[in-house]
CSV table of C-alpha atoms in Angstrom, one decimal:
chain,number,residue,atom,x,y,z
A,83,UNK,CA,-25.2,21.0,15.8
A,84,UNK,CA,-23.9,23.8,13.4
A,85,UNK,CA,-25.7,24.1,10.0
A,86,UNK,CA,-24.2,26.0,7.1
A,87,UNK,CA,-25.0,26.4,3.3
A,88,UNK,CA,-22.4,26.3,0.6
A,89,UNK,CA,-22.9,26.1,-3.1
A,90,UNK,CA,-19.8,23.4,-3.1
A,91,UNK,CA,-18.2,21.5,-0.7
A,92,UNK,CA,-15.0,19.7,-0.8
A,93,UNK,CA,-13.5,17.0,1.4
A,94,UNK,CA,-10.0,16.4,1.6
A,95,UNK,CA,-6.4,18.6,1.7
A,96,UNK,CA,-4.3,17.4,-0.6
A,97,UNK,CA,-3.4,18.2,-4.0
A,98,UNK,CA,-7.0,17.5,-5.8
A,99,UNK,CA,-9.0,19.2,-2.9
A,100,UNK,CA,-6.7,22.4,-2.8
A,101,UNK,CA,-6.7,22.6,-7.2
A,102,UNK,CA,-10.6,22.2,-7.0
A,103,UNK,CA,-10.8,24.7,-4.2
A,104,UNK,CA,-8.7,27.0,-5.8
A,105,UNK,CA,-10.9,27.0,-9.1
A,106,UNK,CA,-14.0,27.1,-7.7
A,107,UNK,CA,-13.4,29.8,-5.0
A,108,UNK,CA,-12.4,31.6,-8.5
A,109,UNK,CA,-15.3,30.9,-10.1
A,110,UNK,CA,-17.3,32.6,-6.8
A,111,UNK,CA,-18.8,29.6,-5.5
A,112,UNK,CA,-19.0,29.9,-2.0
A,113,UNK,CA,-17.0,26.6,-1.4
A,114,UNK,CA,-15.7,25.1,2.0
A,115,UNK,CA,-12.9,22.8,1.8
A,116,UNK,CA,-12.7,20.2,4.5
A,117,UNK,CA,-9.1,18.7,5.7
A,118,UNK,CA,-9.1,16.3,8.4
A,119,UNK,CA,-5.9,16.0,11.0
A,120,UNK,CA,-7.0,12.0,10.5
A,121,UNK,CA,-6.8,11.4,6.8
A,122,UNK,CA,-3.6,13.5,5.5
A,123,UNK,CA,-2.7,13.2,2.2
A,124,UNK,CA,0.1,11.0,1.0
A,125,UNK,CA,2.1,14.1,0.1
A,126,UNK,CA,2.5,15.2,3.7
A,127,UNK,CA,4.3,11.5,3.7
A,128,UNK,CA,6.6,12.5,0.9
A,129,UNK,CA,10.2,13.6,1.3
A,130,UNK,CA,11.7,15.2,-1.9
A,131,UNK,CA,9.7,15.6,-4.7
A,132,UNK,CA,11.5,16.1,-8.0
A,133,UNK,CA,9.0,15.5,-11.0
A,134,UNK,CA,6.4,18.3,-9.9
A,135,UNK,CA,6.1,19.9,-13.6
A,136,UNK,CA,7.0,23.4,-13.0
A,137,UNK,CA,8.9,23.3,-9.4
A,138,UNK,CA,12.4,22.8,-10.5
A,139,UNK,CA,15.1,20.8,-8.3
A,140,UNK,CA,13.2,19.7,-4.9
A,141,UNK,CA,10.3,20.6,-3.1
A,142,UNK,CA,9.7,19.1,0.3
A,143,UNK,CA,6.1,17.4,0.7
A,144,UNK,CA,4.9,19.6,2.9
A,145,UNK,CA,6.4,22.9,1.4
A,146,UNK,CA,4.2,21.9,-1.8
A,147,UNK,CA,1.0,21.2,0.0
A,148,UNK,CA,1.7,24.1,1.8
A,149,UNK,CA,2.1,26.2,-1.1
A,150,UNK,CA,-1.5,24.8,-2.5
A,151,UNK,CA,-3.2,25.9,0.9
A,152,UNK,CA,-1.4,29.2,0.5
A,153,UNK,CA,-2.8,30.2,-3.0
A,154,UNK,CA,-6.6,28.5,-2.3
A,155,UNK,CA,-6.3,30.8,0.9
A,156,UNK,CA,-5.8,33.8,-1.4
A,157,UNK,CA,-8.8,33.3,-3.6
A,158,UNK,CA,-10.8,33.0,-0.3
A,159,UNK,CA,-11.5,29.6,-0.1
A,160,UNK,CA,-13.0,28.6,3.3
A,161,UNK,CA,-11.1,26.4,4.7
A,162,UNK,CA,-11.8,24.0,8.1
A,163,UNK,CA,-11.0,20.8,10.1
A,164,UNK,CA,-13.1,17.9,10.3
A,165,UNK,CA,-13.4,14.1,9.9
A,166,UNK,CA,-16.6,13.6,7.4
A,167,UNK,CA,-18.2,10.6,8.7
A,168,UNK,CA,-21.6,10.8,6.0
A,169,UNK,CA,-23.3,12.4,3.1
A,170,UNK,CA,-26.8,12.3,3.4
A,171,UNK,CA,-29.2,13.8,0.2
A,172,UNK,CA,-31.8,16.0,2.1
A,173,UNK,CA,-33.7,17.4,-1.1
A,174,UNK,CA,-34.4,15.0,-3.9
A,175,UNK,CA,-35.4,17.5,-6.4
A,176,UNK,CA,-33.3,20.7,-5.4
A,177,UNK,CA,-30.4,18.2,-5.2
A,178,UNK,CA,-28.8,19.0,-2.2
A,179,UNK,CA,-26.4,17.7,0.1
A,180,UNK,CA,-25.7,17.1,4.4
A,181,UNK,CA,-22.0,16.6,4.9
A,182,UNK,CA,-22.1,15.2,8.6
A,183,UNK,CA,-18.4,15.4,10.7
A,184,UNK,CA,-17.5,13.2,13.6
A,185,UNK,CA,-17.6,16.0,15.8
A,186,UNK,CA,-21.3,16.9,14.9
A,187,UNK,CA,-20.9,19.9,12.3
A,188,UNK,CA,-23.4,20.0,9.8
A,189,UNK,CA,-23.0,21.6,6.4
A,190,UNK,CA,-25.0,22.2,3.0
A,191,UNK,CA,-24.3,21.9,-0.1
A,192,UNK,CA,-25.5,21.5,-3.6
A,193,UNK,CA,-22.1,19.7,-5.1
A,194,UNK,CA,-19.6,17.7,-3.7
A,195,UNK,CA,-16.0,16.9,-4.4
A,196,UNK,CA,-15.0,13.9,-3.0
A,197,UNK,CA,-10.6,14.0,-2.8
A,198,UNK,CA,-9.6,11.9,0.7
A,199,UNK,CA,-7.2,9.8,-1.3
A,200,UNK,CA,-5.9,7.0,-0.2
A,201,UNK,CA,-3.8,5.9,3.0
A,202,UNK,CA,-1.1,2.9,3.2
A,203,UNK,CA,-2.3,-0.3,3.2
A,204,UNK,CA,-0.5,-3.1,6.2
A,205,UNK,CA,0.9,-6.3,5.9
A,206,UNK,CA,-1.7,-7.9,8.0
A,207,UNK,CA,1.2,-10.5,9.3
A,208,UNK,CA,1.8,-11.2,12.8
A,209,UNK,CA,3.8,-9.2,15.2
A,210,UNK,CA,2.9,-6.1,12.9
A,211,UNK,CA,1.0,-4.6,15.2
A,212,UNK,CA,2.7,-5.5,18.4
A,213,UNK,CA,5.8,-4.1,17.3
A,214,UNK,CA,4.0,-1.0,15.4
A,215,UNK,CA,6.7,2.0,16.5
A,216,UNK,CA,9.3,-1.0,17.8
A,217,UNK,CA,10.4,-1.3,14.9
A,218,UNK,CA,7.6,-1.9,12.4
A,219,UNK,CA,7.2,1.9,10.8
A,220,UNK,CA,5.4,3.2,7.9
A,221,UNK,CA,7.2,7.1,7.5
A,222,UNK,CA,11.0,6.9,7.0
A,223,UNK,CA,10.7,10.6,7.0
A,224,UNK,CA,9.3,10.5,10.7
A,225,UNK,CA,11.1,7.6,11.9
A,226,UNK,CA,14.0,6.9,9.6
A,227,UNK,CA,16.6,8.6,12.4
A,228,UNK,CA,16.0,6.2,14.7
A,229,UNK,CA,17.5,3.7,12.9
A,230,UNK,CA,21.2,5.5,12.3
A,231,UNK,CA,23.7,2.6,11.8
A,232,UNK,CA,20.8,-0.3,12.0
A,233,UNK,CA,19.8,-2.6,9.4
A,234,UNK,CA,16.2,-2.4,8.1
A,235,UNK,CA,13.9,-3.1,5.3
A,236,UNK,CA,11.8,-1.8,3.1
A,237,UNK,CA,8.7,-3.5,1.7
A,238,UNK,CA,7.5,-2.9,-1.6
A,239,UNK,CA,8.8,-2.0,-5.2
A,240,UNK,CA,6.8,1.3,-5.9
A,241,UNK,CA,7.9,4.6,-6.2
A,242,UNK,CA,6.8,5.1,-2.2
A,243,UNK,CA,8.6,2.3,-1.2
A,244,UNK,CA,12.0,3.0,-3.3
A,245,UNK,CA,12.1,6.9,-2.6
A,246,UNK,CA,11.8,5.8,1.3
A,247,UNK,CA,14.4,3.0,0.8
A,248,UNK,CA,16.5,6.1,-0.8
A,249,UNK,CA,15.7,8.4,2.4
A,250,UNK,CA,16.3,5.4,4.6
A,251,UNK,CA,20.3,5.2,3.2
A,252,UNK,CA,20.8,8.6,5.0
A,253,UNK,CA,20.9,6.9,8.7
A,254,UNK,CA,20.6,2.6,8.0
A,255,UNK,CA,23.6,0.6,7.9
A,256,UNK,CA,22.0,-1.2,5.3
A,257,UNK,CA,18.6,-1.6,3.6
A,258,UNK,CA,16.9,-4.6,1.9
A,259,UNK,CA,14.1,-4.2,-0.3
A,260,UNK,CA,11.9,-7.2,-0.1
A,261,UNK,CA,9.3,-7.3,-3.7
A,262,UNK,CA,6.9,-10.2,-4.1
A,263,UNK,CA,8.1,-9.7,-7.9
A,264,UNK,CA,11.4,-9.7,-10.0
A,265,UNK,CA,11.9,-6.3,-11.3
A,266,UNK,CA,10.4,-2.9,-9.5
A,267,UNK,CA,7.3,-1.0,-10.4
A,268,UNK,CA,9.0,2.4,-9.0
A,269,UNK,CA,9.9,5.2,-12.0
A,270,UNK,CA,13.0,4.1,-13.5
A,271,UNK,CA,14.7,7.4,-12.4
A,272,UNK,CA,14.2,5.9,-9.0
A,273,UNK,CA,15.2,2.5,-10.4
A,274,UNK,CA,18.5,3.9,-11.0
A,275,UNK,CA,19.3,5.5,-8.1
A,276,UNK,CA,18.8,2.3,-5.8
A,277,UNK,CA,20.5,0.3,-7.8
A,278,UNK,CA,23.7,2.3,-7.8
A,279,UNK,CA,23.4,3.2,-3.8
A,280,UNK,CA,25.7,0.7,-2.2
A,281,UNK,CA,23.7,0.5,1.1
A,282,UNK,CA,21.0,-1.1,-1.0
A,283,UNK,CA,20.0,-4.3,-1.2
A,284,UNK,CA,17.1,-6.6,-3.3
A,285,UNK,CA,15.4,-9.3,-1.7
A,286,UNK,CA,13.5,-10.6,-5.0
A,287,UNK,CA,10.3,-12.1,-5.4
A,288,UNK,CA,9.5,-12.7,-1.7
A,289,UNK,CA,6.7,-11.3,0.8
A,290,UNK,CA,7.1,-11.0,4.5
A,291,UNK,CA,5.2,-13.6,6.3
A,292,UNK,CA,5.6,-12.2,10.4
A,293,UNK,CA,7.5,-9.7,12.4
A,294,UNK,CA,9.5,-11.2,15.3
A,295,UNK,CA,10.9,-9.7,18.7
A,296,UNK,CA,11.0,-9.1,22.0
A,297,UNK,CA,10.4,-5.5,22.4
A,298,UNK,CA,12.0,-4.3,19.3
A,299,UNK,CA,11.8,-5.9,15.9
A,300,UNK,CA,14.8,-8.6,15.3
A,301,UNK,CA,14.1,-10.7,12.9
A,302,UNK,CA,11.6,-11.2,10.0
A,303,UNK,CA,10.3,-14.3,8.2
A,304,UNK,CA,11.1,-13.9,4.3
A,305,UNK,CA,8.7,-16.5,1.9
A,306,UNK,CA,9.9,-16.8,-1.7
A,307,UNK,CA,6.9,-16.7,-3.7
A,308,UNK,CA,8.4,-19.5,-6.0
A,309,UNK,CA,10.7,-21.4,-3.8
A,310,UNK,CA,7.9,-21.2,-1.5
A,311,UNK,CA,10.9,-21.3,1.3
A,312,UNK,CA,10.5,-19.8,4.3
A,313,UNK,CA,14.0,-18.4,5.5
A,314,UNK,CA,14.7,-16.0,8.8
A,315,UNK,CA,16.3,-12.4,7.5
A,316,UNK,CA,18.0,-10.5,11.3
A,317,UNK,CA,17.0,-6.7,11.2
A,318,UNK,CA,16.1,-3.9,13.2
A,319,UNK,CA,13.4,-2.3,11.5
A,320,UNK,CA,10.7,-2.5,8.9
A,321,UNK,CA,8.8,-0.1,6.7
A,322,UNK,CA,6.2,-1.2,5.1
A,323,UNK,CA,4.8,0.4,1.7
A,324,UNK,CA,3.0,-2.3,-0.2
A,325,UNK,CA,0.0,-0.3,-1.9
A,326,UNK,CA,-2.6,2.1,-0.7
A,327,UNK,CA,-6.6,1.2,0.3
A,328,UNK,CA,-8.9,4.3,-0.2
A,329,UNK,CA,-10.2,6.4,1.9
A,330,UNK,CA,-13.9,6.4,0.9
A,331,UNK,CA,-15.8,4.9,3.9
A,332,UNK,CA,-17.9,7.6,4.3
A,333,UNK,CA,-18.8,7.7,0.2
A,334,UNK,CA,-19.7,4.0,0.1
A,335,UNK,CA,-23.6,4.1,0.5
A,336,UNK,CA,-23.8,7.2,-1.4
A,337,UNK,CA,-21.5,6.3,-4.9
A,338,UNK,CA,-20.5,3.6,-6.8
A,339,UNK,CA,-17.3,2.2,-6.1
A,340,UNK,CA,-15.2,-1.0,-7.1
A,341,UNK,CA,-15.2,-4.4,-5.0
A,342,UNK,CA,-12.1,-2.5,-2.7
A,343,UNK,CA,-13.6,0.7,-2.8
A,344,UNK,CA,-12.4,3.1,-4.9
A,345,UNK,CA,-14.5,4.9,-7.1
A,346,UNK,CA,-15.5,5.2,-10.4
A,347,UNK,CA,-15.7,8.0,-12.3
A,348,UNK,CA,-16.0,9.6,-15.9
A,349,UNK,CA,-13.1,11.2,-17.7
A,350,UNK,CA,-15.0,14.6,-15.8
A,351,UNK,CA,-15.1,13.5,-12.6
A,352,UNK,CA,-18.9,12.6,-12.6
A,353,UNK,CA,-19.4,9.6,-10.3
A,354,UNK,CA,-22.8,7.9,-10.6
A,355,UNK,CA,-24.7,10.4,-8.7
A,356,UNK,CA,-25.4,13.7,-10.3
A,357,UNK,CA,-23.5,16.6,-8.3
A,358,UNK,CA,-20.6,14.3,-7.0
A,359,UNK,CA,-17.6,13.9,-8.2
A,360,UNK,CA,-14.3,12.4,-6.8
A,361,UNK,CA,-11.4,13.5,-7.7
A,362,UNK,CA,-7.5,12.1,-7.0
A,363,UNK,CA,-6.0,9.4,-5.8
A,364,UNK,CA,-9.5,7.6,-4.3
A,365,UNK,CA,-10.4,7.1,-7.8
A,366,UNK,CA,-10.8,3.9,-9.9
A,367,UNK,CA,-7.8,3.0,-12.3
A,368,UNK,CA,-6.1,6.0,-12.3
A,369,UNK,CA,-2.9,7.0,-11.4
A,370,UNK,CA,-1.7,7.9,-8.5
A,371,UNK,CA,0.6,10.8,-9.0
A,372,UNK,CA,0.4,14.6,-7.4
A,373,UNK,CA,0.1,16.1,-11.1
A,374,UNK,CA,-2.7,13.7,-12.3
A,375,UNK,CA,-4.8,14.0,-8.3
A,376,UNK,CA,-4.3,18.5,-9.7
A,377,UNK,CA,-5.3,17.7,-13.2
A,378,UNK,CA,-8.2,15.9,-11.4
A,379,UNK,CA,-9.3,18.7,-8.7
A,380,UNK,CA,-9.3,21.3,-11.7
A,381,UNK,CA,-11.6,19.1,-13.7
A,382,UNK,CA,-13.5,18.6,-11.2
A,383,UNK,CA,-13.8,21.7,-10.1
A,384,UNK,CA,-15.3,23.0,-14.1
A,385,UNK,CA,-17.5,20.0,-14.0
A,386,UNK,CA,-18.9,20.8,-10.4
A,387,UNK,CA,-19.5,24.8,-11.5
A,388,UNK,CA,-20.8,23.8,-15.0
A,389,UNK,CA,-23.1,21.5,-12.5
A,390,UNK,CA,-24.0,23.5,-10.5
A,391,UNK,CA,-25.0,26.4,-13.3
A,392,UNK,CA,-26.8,24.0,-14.8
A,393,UNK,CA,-29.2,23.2,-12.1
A,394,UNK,CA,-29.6,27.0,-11.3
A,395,UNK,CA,-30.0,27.4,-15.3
A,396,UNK,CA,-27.4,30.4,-15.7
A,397,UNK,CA,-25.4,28.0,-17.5
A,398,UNK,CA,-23.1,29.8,-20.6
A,399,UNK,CA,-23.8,28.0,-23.1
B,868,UNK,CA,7.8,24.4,17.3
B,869,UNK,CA,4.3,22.9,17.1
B,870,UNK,CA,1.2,23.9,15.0
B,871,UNK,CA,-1.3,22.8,17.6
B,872,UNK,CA,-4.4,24.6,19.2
B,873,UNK,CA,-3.0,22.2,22.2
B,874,UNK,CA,-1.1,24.0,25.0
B,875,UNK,CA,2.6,23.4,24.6
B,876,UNK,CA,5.2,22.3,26.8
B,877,UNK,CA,8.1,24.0,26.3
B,878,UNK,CA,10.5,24.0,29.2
B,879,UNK,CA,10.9,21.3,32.0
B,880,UNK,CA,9.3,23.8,34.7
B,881,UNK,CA,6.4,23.7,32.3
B,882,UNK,CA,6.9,20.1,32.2
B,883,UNK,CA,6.9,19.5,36.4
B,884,UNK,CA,4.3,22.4,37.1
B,885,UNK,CA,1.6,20.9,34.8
B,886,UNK,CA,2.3,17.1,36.3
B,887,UNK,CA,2.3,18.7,39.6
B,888,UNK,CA,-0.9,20.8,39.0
B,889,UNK,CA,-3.2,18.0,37.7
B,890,UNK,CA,-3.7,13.9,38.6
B,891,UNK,CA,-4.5,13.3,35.2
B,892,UNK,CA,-2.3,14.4,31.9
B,893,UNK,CA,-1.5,12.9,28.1
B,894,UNK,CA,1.1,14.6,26.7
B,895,UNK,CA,2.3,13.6,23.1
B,896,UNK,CA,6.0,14.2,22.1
B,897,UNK,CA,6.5,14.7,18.5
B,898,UNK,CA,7.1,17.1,15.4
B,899,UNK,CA,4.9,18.3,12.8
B,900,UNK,CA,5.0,14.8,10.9
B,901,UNK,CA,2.4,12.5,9.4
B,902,UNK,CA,2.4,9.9,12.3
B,903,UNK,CA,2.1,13.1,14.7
B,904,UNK,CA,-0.5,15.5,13.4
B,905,UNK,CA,-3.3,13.1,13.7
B,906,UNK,CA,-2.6,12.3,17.1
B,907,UNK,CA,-2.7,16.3,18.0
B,908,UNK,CA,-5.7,16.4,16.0
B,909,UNK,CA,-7.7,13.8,18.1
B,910,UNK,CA,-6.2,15.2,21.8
B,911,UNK,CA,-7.7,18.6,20.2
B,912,UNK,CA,-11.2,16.9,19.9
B,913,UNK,CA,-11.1,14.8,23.0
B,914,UNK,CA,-10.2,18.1,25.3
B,915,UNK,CA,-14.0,18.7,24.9
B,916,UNK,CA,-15.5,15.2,26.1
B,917,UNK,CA,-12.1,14.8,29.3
B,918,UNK,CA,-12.1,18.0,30.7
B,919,UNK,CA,-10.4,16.0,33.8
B,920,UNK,CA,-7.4,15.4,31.6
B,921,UNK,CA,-4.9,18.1,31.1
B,922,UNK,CA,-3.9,17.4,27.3
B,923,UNK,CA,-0.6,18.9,26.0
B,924,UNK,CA,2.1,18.7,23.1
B,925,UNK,CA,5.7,19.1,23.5
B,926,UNK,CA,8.0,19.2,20.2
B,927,UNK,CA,10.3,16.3,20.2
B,928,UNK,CA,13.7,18.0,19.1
B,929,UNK,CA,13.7,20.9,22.3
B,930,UNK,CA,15.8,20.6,25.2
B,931,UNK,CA,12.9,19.6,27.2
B,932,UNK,CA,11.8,16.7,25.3
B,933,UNK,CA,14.6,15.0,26.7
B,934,UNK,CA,12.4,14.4,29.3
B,935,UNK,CA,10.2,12.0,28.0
B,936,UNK,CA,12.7,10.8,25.8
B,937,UNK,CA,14.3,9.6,28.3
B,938,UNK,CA,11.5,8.0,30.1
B,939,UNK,CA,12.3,4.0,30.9
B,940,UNK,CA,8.7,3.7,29.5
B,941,UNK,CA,9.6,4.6,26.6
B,942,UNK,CA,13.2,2.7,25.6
B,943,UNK,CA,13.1,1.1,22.5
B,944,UNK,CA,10.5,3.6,20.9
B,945,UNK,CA,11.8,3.5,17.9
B,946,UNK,CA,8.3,5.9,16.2
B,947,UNK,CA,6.9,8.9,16.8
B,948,UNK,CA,5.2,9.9,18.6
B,949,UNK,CA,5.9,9.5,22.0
B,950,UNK,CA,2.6,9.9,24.0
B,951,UNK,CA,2.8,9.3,27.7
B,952,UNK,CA,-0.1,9.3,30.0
B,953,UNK,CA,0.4,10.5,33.8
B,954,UNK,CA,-1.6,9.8,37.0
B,955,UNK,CA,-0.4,11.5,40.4
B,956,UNK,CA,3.4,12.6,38.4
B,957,UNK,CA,4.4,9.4,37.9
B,958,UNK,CA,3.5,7.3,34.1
B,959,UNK,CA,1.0,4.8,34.0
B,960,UNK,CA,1.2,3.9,30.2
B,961,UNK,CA,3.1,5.3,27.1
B,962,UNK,CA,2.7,4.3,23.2
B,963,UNK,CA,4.5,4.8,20.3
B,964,UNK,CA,3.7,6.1,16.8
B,965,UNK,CA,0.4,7.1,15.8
B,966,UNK,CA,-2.9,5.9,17.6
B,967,UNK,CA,-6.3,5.8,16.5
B,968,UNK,CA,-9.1,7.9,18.1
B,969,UNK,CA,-10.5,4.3,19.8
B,970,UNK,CA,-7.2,2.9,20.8
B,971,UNK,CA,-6.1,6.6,22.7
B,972,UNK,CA,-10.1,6.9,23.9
B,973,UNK,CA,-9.9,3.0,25.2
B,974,UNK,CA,-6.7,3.5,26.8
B,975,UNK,CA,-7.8,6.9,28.5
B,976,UNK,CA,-11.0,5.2,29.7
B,977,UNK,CA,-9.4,2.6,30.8
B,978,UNK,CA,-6.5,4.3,32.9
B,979,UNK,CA,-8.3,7.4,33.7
B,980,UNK,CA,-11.8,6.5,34.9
């Protein structure tokens, strides 16, 4: 088992890991940043994005998260691939940290940033899983072309789940947008833009109770949440974006987190534990945007090397 | 193209010699998407602990792809990616859109042993 020291480590590639990286590889803390082919963030998932403040017009999701990696590079920011599976506190009093991977790699450190984020969140309905990639999909931006001149539909009123239904227009026939409520949650911007496309249709205040089909999805079972009716809805595919669970398995013994696991932070970025600090879309009450998970790393970030001063008492004060 | 450390398949000569040249091969079909990358990520990692598998990548959108594409095992995949696994040339089991470490290292023990 390899065993190296840093003075901060951060786990997670996507907009908060790769702001907090770039500051504190600025700062001259030797800091290792941890992505994981496993747990990609959300903006790898994202096809246009349009209300990055400062990146007029549209920037692919992965041009952007490409672009962080690119300027945390240049600062030097060590950068490497691994699934954390623990933290484990090894010295009490000198306060520091054992990040553990899956594939045995061992590293040091006396702060950690915590910025996994969050991953989508399934139905949980039968035939979901039987017809996962028949069908049932989760990434219109991977998927969405095999579904040119087919009907399918979109779950949830987000802005995930609206900018897909968007995407999906390009190749469906037709897509119906099934929400458990009356009105959207998406950004009205978004609002407008599916209510004006004519391929677009609303399916209100219902939930998806099972997936049917043979080999391929072919029909779903639609419940109004009021009605309490249970009708049959034909269609060739599904995408489902109904909400997001955290990824912060491997934080759960070690911080304090809400009953569904995200966790809980200051207005810094301090979680309970002195020296680590979560930053992003894994947090508690927050939102979930890419400018508020950068605002995040970069706070993080100062209160990790304020931290981490302040335990080696060359703090400016 | 493919930003793997997994050897790539990029012509169906590659395709035939590597089924020809080992009993045992996973090869996953895809592009540089979400659903994909983490299914490259794991064949990476599991190259260490199957060194009787030959694992390889093969972007979905070359001229070779059509391939498996065109498998019958895998009609009606409708996500990627397309990850076939080969015993003797001929296909023994295929999946669609992304796996999880257990469900690919279940199926290869399964299949494989």
């Amino acid at each position: 088992m390899s065993d190296k020291k840093y003075d901060a480590i951060i786990i997670g590639g996507g907009p908060a890991g790769y702001s907090a990286g770039i500051y504190l590889a600025r700062a001259m803390l030797k800091t290792l940043l941890i992505e994981s082919y496993t747990i990609l963030s959300q903006l790898m998932l994202t096809d246009d994005i349009e209300n990055y403040p400062g990146v007029p017009g549209k920037i692919k999701g992965f041009e952007l998260i490409d672009n962080f990696k690119k300027q945390a590079e240049s600062f030097e920011l060590t950068i490497t691939e691994g699934f954390v599976e623990k933290i484990i506190q090894i010295d009490d009093e000198k306060r520091k940290w054992s990040i553990i991977t899956q594939n045995e790699s061992k590293y040091i450190a006396e702060s950690v940033i915590a910025a996994t984020g969050a991953k989508a969140r399934n139905l949980g309905v039968p035939g979901e899983d039987e017809l996962r990639g028949k069908g049932v999909s989760y990434c219109a931006i991977c998927d969405g072309a095999f579904f040119k001149n087919r009907d399918v539909v979109v779950v949830g009123g987000g802005d995930t789940a609206i900018q897909e239904a968007l995407f999906l227009t390009r190749y469906a026939s037709k897509v119906s947008i099934v929400h458990r409520r009356d009105r959207l949650r998406a950004e009205k911007i978004l609002q407008q833009q599916a209510f004006k496309n004519g391929k677009i249709d609303f399916i209100w205040d219902s939930t998806v109770d099972a997936i049917e089909g043979n080999n391929n999805v072919e029909n779903i079972k639609v419940k109004n949440v009021k009605t309490k009716k249970i009708t049959d809805f034909k269609c060739n595919g599904i995408f489902i974006f109904v909400g997001f669970t955290p990824n912060t398995d491997y934080m759960k013994e070690v911080v304090k987190t809400d009953d569904s696991g995200w966790i809980i932070t200051d207005s810094k970025m301090n979680t309970n534990i002195p020296g680590i600090f979560a930053a992003g879309d894994l947090r508690a009450n927050t939102y979930r945007q890419i400018a508020t998970a950068v605002g995040d790393g970069v706070t993080a970030a100062l209160s990790c090397e304020k931290y981490i001063s302040g335990i080696r008492g060359t703090e400016y004060i | 193209m493919l930003n793997t450390n997994l050897k790539h398949l990029e012509t169906e000569e590659e395709t035939q010699k590597v089924l020809k040249e080992n009993e045992k091969v996973m090869i996953c079909c895809g592009r540089m998407g979400p659903m994909c990358i983490p299914v490259y990520g794991i064949m990476e990692e599991l190259e260490q602990h199957y060194p009787h598998v030959a694992f390889r990548d093969m972007d979905f959108d070359i001229e070779a792809a059509f391939f498996i594409r065109n498998l019958p095992e895998c009609s009606g995949f409708m996500g990627l990616p397309f990850t076939v696994y080969f015993k003797n040339g001929k296909v023994i089991a295929a999946t669609t859109s992304i796996q999880s470490k257990s469900q690919i290292t279940q199926l290869l023990d399964r299949i494989f042993k």
